[in-house]
Tab-separated table of C-alpha atoms in Angstrom:
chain	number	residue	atom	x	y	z
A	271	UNK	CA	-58.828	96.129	-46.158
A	272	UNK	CA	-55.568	95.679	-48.099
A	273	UNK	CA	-53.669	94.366	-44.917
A	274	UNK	CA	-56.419	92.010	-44.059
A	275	UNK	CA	-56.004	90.553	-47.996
A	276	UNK	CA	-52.320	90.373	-47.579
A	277	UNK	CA	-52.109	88.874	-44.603
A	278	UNK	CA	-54.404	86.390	-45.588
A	279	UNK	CA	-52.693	85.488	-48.856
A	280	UNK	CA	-49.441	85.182	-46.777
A	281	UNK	CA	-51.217	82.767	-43.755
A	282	UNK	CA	-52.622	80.756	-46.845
A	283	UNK	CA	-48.921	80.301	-48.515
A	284	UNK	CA	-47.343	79.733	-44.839
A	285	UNK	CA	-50.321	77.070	-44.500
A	286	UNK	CA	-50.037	75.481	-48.009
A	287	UNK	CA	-46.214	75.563	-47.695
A	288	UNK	CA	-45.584	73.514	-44.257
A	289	UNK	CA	-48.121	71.587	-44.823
A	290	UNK	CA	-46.284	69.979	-48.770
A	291	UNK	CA	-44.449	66.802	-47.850
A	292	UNK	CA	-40.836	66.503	-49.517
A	293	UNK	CA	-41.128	64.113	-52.166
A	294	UNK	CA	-37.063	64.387	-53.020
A	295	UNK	CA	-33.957	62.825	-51.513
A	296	UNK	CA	-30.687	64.437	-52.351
A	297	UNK	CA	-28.618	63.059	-55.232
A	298	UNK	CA	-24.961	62.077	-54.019
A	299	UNK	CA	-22.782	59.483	-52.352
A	300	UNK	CA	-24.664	56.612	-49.535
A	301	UNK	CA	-22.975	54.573	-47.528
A	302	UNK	CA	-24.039	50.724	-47.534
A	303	UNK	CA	-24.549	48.444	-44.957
A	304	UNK	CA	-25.804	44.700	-45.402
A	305	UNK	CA	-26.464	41.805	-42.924
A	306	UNK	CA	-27.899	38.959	-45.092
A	307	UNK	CA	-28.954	35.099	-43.374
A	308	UNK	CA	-28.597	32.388	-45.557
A	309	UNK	CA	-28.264	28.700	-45.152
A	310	UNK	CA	-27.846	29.048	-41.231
A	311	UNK	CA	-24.913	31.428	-41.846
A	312	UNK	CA	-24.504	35.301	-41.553
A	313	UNK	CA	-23.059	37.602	-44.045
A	314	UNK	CA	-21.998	41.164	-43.596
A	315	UNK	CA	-20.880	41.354	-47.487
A	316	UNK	CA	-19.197	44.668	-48.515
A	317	UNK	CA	-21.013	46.537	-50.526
A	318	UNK	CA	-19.302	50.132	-49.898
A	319	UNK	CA	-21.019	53.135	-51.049
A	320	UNK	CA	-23.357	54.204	-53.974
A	321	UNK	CA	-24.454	56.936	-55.604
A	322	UNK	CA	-27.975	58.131	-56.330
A	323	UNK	CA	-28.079	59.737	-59.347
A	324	UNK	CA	-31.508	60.915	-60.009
A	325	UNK	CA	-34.156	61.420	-57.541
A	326	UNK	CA	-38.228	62.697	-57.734
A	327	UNK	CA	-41.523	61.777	-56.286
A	328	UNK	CA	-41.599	58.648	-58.318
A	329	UNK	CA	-37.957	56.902	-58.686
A	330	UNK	CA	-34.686	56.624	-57.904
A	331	UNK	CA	-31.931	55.939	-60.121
A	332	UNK	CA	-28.494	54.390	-58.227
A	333	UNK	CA	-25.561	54.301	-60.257
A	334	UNK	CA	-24.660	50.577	-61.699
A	335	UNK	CA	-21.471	50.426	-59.804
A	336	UNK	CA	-20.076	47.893	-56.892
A	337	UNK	CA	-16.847	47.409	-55.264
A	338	UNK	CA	-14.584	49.437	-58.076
A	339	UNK	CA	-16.462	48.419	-61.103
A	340	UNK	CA	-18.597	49.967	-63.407
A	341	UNK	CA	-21.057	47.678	-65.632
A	342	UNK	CA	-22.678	48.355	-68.713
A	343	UNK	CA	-26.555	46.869	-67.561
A	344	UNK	CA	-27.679	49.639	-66.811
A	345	UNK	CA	-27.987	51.929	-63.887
A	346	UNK	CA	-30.869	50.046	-61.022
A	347	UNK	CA	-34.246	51.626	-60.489
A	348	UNK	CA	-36.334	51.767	-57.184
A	349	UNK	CA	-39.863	53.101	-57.077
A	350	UNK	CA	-41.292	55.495	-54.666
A	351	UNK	CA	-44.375	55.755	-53.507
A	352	UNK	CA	-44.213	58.513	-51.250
A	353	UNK	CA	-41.181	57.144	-48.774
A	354	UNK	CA	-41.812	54.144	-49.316
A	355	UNK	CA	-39.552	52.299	-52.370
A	356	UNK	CA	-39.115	49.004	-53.883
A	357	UNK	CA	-36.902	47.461	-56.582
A	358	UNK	CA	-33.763	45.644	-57.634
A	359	UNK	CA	-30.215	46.230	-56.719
A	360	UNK	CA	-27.878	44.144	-59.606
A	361	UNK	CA	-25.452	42.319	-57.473
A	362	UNK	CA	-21.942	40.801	-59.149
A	363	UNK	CA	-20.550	38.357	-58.074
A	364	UNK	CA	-18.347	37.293	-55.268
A	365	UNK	CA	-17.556	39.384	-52.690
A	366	UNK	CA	-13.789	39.723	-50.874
A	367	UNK	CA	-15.625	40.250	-47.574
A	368	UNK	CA	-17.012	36.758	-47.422
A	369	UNK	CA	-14.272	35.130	-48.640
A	370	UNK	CA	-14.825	35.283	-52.371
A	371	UNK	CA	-16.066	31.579	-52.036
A	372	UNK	CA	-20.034	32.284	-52.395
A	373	UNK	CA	-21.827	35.095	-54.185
A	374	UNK	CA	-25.467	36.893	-54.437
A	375	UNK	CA	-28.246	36.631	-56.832
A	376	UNK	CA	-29.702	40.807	-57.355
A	377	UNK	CA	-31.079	41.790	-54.257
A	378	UNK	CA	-35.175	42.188	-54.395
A	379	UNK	CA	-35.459	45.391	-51.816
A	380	UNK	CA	-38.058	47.437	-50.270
A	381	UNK	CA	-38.006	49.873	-47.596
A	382	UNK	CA	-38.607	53.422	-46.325
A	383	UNK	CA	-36.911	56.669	-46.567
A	384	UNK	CA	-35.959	59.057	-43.759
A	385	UNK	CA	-34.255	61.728	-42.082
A	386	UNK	CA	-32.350	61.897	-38.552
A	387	UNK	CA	-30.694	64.923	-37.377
A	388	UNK	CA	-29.652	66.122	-41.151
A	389	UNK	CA	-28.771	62.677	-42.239
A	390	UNK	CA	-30.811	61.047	-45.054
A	391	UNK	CA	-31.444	57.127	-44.986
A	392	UNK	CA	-32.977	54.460	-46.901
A	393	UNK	CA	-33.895	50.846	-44.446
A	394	UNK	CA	-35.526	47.598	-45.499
A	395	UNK	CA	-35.365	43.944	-46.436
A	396	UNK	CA	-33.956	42.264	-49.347
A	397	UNK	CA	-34.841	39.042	-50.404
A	398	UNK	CA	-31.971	37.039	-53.014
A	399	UNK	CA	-30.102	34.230	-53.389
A	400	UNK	CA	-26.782	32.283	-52.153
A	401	UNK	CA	-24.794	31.182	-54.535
A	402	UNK	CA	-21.712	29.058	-53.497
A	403	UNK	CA	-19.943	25.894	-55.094
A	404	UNK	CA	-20.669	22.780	-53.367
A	405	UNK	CA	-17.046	20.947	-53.479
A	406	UNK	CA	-18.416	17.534	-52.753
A	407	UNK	CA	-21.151	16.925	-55.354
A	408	UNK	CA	-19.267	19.396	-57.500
A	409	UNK	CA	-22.456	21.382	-58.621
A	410	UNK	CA	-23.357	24.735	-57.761
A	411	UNK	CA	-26.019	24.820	-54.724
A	412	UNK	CA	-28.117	27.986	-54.018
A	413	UNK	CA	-30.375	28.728	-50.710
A	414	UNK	CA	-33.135	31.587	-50.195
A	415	UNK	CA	-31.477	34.961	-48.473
A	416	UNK	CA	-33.376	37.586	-46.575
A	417	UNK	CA	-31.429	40.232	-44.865
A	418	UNK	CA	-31.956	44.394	-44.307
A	419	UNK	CA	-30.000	47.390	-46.177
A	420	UNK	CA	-29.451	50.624	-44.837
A	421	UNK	CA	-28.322	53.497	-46.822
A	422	UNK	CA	-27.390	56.514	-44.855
A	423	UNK	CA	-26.263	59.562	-46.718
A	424	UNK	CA	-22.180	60.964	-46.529
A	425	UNK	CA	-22.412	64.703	-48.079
């Protein structure tokens, strides 16, 4: 009678144990890709890596930091709801990749967490804006972007 109870307590922790979704990425160092279409043009802008520094069932906090500098705003925010996330990457200004001439407006994102053979990602859409000086009327013009992210983990 005491194996039967003991093998049913272990079944029942096998059974409630497989069956838990993970609700945590790993903290560490993503790569960054972008591919953003705005104004009939497309942009591959750098964005390099970040780092996630927090992680749990409900958020993820990314370090504040883009192509060698560190702000003071604040580290961004993206909330889960199970591996699905939304939120707000701060962009800064131009970017050496597109030729320093036009810049981005914070990226609006939302996408879905997964895992491939070991390797952790994070794919959506972003929404933002273009931002690039219009040397004929002299003012600043800005179109609607939409592109797609992927974050795909490097530890």
């Amino acid at each position: 009678m005491k194996n039967i109870l003991v093998l049913s307590t272990l079944i029942g922790l096998l059974v409630f144990f497989f069956s838990c979704e993970k609700q945590r990425l790993p903290e560490g160092q993503y790569d960054v890709f972008v591919t953003i279409q705005a104004d009939n043009t497309t942009f591959n802008p750098c964005y390099g890596s970040l780092n996630i520094l927090e992680s749990n069932k409900n958020y993820l906090i990314i370090e504040n930091y883009w192509y060698g500098y560190s702000y003071d705003w604040g580290n961004d925010t993206l909330y889960r709801n199970g591996n699905d996330f939304s939120g707000i990457l701060q962009w800064r200004g131009g970017n050496n990749c597109i030729g320093n001439v036009g810049g981005f407006d914070n990226f609006n994102i939302s996408g879905t967490i997964s895992k491939e053979k070991g390797v952790y990602y994070l794919k959506g859409t972003l929404t933002t804006l273009y931002i690039t000086p219009n040397p004929y009327t002299e003012t600043i013009d800005t179109f609607d972007a939409t592109g797609t992210f992927e974050f795909k983990s490097i530890f």
